[in-house]
Short mmCIF file of C-alpha atoms and ligand atoms in Angstrom, two decimals:
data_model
loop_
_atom_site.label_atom_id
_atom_site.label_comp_id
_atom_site.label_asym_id
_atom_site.label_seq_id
_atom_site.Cartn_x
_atom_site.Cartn_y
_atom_site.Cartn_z
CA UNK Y 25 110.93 97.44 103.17
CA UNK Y 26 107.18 97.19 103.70
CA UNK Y 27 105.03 98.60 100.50
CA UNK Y 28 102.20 100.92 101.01
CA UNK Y 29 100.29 98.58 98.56
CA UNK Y 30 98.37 95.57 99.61
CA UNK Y 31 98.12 94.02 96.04
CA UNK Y 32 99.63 94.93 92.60
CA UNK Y 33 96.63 96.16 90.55
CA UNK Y 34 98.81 98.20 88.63
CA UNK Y 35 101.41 101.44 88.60
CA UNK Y 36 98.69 104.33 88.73
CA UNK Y 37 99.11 106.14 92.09
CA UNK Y 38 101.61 103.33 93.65
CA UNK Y 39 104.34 106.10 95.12
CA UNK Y 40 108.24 106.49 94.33
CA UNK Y 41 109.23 104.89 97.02
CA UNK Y 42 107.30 101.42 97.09
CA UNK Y 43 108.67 101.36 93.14
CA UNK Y 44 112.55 102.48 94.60
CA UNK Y 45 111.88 99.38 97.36
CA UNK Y 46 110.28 97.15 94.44
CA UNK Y 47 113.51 97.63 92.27
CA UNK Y 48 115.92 97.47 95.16
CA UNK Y 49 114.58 94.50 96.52
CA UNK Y 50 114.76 93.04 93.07
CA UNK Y 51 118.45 94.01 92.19
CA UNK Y 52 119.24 91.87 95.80
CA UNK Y 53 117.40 88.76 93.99
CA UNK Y 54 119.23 89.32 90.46
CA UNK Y 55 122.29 88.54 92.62
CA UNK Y 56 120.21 84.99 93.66
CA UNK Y 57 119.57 83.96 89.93
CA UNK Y 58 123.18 84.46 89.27
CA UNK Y 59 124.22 82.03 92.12
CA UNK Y 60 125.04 78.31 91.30
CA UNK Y 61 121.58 77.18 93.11
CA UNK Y 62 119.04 79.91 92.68
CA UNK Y 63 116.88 79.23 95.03
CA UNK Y 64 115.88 81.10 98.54
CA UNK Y 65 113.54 79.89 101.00
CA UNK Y 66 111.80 82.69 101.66
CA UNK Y 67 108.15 81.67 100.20
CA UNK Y 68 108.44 78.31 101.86
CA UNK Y 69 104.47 77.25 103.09
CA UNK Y 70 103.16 80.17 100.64
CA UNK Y 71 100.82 79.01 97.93
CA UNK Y 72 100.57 81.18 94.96
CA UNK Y 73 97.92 80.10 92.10
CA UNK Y 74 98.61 81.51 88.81
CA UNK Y 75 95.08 82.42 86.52
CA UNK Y 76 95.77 82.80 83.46
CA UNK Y 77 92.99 83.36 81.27
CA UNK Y 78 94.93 84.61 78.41
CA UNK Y 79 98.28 83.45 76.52
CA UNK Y 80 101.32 84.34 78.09
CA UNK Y 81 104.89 82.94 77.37
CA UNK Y 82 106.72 85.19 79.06
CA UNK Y 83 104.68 86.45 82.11
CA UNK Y 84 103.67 83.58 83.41
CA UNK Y 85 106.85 81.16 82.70
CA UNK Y 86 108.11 84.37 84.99
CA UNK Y 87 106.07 84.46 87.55
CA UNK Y 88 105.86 80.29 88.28
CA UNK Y 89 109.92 80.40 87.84
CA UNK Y 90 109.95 83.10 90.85
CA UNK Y 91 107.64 81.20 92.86
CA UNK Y 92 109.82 78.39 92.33
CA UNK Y 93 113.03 80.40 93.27
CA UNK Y 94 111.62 81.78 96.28
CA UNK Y 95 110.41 77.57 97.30
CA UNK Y 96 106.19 78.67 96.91
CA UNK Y 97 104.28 76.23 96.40
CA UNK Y 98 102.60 76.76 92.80
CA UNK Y 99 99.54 76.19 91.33
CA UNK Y 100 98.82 76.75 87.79
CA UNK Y 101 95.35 77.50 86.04
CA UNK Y 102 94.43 77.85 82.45
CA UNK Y 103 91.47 79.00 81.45
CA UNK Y 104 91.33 76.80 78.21
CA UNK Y 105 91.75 73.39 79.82
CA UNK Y 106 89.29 74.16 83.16
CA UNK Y 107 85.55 73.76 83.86
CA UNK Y 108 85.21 77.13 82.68
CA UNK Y 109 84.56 74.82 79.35
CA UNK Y 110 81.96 73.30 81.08
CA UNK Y 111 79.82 76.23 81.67
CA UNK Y 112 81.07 76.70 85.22
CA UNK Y 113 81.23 80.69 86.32
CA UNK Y 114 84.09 82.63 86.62
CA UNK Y 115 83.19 83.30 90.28
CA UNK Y 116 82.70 79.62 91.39
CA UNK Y 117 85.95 78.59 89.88
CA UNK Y 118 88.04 81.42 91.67
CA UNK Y 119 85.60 80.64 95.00
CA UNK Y 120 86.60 76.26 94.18
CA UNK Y 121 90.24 77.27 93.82
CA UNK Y 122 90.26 79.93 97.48
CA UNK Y 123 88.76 76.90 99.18
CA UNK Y 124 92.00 75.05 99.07
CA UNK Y 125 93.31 77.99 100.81
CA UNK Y 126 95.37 79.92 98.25
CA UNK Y 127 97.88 83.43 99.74
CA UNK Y 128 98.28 84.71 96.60
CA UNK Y 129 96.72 85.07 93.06
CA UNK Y 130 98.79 86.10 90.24
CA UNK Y 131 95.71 86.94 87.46
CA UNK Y 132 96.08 87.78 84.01
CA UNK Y 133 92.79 88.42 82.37
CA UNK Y 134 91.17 90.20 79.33
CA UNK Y 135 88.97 92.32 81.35
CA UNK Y 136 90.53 95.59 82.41
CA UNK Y 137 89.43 95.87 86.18
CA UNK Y 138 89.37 92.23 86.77
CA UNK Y 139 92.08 92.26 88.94
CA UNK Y 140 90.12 94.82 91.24
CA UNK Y 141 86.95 92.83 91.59
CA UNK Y 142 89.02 88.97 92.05
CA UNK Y 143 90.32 91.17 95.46
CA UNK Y 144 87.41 92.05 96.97
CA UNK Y 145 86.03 88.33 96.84
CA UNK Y 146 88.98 86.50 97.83
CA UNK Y 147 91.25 86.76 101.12
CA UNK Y 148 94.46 86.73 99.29
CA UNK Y 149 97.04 89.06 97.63
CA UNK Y 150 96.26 89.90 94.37
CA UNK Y 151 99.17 90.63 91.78
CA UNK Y 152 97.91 91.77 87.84
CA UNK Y 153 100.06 89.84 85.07
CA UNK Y 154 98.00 91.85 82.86
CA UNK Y 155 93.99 93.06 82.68
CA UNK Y 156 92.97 93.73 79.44
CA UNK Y 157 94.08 97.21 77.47
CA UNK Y 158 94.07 98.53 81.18
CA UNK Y 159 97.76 97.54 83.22
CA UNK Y 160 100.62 94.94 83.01
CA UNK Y 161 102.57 96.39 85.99
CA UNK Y 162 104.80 93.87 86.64
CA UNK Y 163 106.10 94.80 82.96
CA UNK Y 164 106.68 97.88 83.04
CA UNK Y 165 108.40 97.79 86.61
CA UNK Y 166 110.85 95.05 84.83
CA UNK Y 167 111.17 97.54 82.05
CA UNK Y 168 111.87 100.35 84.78
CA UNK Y 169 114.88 98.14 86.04
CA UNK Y 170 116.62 97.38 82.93
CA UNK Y 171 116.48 100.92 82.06
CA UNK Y 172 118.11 101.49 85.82
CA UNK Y 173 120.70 99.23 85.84
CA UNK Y 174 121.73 100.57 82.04
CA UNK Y 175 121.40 104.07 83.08
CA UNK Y 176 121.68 104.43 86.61
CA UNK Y 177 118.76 106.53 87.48
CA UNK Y 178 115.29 107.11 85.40
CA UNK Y 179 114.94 110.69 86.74
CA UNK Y 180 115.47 112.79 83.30
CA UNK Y 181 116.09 109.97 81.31
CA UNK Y 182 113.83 110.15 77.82
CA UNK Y 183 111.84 107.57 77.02
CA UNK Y 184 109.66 107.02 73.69
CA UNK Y 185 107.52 104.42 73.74
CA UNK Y 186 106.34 103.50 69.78
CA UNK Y 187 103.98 101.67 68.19
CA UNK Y 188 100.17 100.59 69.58
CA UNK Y 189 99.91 102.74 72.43
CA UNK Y 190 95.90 102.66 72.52
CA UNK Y 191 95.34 98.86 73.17
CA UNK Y 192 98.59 98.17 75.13
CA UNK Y 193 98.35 97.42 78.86
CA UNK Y 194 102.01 97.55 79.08
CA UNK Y 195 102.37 101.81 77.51
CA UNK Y 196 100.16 102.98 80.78
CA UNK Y 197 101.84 101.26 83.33
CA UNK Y 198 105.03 101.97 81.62
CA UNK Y 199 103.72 105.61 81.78
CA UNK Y 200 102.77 105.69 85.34
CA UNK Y 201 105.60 104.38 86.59
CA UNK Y 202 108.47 106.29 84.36
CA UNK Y 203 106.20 109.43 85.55
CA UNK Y 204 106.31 108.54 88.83
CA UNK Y 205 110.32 108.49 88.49
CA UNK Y 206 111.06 111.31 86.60
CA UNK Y 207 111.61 110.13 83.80
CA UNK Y 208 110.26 112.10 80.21
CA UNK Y 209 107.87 110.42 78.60
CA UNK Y 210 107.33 110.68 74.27
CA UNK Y 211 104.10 108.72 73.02
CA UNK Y 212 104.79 108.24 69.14
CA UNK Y 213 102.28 106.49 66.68
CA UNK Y 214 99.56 106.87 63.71
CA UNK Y 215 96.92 108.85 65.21
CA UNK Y 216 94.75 105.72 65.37
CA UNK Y 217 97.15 104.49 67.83
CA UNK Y 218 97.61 107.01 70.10
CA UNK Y 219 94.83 107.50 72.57
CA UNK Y 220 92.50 111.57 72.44
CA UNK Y 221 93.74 113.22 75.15
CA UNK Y 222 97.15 111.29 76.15
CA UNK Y 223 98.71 114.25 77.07
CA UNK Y 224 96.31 114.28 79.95
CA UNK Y 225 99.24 111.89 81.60
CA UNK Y 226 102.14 114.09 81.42
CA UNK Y 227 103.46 112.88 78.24
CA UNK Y 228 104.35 114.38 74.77
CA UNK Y 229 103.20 113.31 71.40
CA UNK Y 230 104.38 112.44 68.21
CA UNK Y 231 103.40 111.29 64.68
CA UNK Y 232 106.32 111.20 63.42
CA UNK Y 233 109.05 108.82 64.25
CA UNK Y 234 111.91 110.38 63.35
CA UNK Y 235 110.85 113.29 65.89
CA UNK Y 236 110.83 110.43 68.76
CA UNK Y 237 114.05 109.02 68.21
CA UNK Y 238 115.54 112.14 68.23
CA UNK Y 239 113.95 112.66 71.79
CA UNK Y 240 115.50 109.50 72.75
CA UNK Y 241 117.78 107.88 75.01
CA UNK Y 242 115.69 104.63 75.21
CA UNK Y 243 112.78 103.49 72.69
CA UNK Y 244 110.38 100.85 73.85
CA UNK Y 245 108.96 99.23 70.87
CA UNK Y 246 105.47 97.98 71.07
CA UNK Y 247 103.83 95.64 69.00
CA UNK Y 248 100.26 95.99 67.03
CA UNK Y 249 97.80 94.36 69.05
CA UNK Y 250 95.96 92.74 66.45
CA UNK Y 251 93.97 90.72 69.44
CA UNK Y 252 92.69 93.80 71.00
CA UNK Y 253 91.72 95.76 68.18
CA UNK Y 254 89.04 96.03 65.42
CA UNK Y 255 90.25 96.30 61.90
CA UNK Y 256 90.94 99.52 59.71
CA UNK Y 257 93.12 101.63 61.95
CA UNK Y 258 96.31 101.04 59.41
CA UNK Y 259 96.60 100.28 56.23
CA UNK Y 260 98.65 97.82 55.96
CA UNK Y 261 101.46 95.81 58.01
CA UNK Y 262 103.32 97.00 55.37
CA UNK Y 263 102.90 100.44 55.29
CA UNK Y 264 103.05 100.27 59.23
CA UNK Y 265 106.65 98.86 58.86
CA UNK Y 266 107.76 101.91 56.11
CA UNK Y 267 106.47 104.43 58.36
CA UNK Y 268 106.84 103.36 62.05
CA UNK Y 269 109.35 100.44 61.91
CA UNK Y 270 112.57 101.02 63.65
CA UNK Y 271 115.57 99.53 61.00
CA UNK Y 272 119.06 100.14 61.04
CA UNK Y 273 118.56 102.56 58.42
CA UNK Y 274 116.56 105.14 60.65
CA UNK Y 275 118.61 104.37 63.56
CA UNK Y 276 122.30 105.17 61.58
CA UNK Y 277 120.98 109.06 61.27
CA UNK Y 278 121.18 109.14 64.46
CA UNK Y 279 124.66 110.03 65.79
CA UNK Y 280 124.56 108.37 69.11
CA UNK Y 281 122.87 104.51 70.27
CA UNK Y 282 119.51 104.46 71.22
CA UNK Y 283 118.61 101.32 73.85
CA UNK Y 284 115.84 99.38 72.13
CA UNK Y 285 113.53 97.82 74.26
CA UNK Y 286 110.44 95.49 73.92
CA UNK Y 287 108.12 93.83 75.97
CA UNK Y 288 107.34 90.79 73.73
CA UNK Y 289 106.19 89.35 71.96
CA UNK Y 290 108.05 90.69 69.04
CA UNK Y 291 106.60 90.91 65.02
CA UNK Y 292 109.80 91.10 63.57
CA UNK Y 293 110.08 92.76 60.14
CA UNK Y 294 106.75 94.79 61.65
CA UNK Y 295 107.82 97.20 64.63
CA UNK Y 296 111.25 96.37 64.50
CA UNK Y 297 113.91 94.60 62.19
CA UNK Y 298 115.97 91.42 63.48
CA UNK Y 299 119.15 93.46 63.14
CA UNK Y 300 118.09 96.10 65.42
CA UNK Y 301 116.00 93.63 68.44
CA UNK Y 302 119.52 91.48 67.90
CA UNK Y 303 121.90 94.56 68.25
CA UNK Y 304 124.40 95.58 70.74
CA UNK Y 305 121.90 98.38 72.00
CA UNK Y 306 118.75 95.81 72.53
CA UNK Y 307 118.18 94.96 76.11
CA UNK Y 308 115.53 93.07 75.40
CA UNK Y 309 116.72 89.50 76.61
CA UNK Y 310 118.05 91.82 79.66
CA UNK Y 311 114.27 92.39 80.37
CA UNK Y 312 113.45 88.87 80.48
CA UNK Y 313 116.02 88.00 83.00
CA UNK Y 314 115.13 91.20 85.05
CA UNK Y 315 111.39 89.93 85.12
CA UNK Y 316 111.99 87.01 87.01
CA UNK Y 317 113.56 89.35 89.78
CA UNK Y 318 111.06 91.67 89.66
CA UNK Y 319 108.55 89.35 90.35
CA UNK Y 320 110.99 87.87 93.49
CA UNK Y 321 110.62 90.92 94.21
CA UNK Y 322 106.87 91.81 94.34
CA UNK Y 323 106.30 88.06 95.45
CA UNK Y 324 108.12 88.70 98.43
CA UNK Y 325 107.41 92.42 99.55
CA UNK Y 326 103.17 91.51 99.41
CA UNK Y 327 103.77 87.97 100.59
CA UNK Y 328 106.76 87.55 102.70
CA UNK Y 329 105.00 88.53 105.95
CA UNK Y 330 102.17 85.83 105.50
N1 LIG H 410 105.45 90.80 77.76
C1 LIG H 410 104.46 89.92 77.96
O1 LIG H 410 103.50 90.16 78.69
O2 LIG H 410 104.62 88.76 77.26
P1 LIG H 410 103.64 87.49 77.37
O3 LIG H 410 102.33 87.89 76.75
O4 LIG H 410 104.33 86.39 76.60
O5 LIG H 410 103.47 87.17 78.82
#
């Protein structure tokens, strides 16, 4: 099950079958995390340092738990609490870091292309946990196998994906990689949210909501980025929720379930009402679990031969 890829920098142009292998593999190690001692030795003499120069609960509680489940050794790094305060560069702290001979960098960072330039200075596999507005491909490839394992296969399946599409890392690589599969893809937002041109990617577009959960058979709600964006591109939270908030109410016109989905972290009473991220039809504690696996997963297809 080798990958064509040498690092992760993100879903754009990675083929069908390195994501079929990633999700395969990654299925095998949901059967690991189910077993009374979840823990393989596969990593065992591998040192993985996670960079996180951004908050993360999720991502990188993930990643260090796969590490730990595959027996890596793990390093963690926070931006906030390193000699980055000090003045030190970005480039002699990655360079400090390499020279206790690191195999593999797992880097989430605010600049989109970061990811790209940490690779070609250090001799190590690089996995993105997230660059910016650019990727978070690890998320969407999580997202691609709890839509899998709900639906069996992702080619034809429809898939809107609602809310800030524009400053979202996780809406492109979901879009990439659903593309990639088969799957139909429905962008739906205010207009200030969905990026000129979008349908440059294969997609369709919508401004109106109810028009993209009738397309549905799974809506992945995102959340506003308020830490990515300037302000003025919607009125109000409140107005946001009345239009583009998914509630029970808009979801009982429907005469079928839709899957609700949702990377986290959630605004609730914003994109999406307790009652509906709580329902029968939400997957989105499903994701979490599947996240751990799909990092297993990556961990070990870019890593497992070193
Ligand atoms: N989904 C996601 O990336 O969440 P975190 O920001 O908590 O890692």
């Amino acid at each position: 099950m080798n990958l064509s890829i040498k690092h992760l920098f993100g879903l754009e142009g990675v083929p069908k079958e390195d994501i079929d292998s990633i999700l395969d593999t990654a299925f095998s190690f949901r059967e690991v995390l189910e077993r009374p001692i979840k823990k393989v030795p596969t990593l065992k003499g591998v040192t993985v340092v996670n960079l996180f120069f951004e908050n993360s609960t999720r991502t990188r509680i993930s990643f260090e738990l796969a590490e730990k489940r595959l027996s890596a050794d793990t390093v963690n790094f926070s931006a906030a609490s390193s000699s980055l305060t000090k003045g030190e560069s970005l480039r002699d702290t990655i360079q400090n870091l390499f020279a206790m001979k690191m195999d593999v960098v797992v880097m989430r960072h605010p600049v989109p292309g970061s990811v790209k330039l940490l690779a070609q200075f250090v001799d190590a596999v690089v996995i993105n946990a997230g660059d910016g507005t650019h990727e978070h491909p690890t998320q969407a490839l999580l997202d691609m196998m709890s839509m899998k394992e709900k639906y069996g296969s992702l080619d034809g399946l429809n898939v809107a994906i609602i809310g800030d599409i524009r400053h979202s890392r996780v809406a492109l690589s979901n879009i990439f990689g659903l593309k990639t599969m088969g799957a139909n893809v429905l962008l739906c937002g205010p207009p200030t949210f969905i990026p000129y041109g979008a349908e440059s990617l294969g997609v369709k577009v919508t401004y109106k909501l109810d028009e993209a959960l009738e397309f549905a058979d799974v809506v992945n709600i995102l959340r506003i980025q308020r830490e990515r964006q300037g302000k003025g591109q919607i009125p109000s939270l409140r107005e946001y929720r009345n239009v583009y908030g998914i509630t029970q109410q808009r979801l009982s016109k429907l005469k079928r379930p839709i899957t609700i989905m949702h990377p986290g972290p959630i605004n609730r009473g914003v994109e999406v009402d307790s009652d509906v991220a709580d329902s029968e039809h939400s997957i989105i504690l499903h994701q979490v679990l599947n996240g751990v696996a799909v990092r297993m997963s990556i961990l070990y297809l870019l890593a497992g031969g070193r």
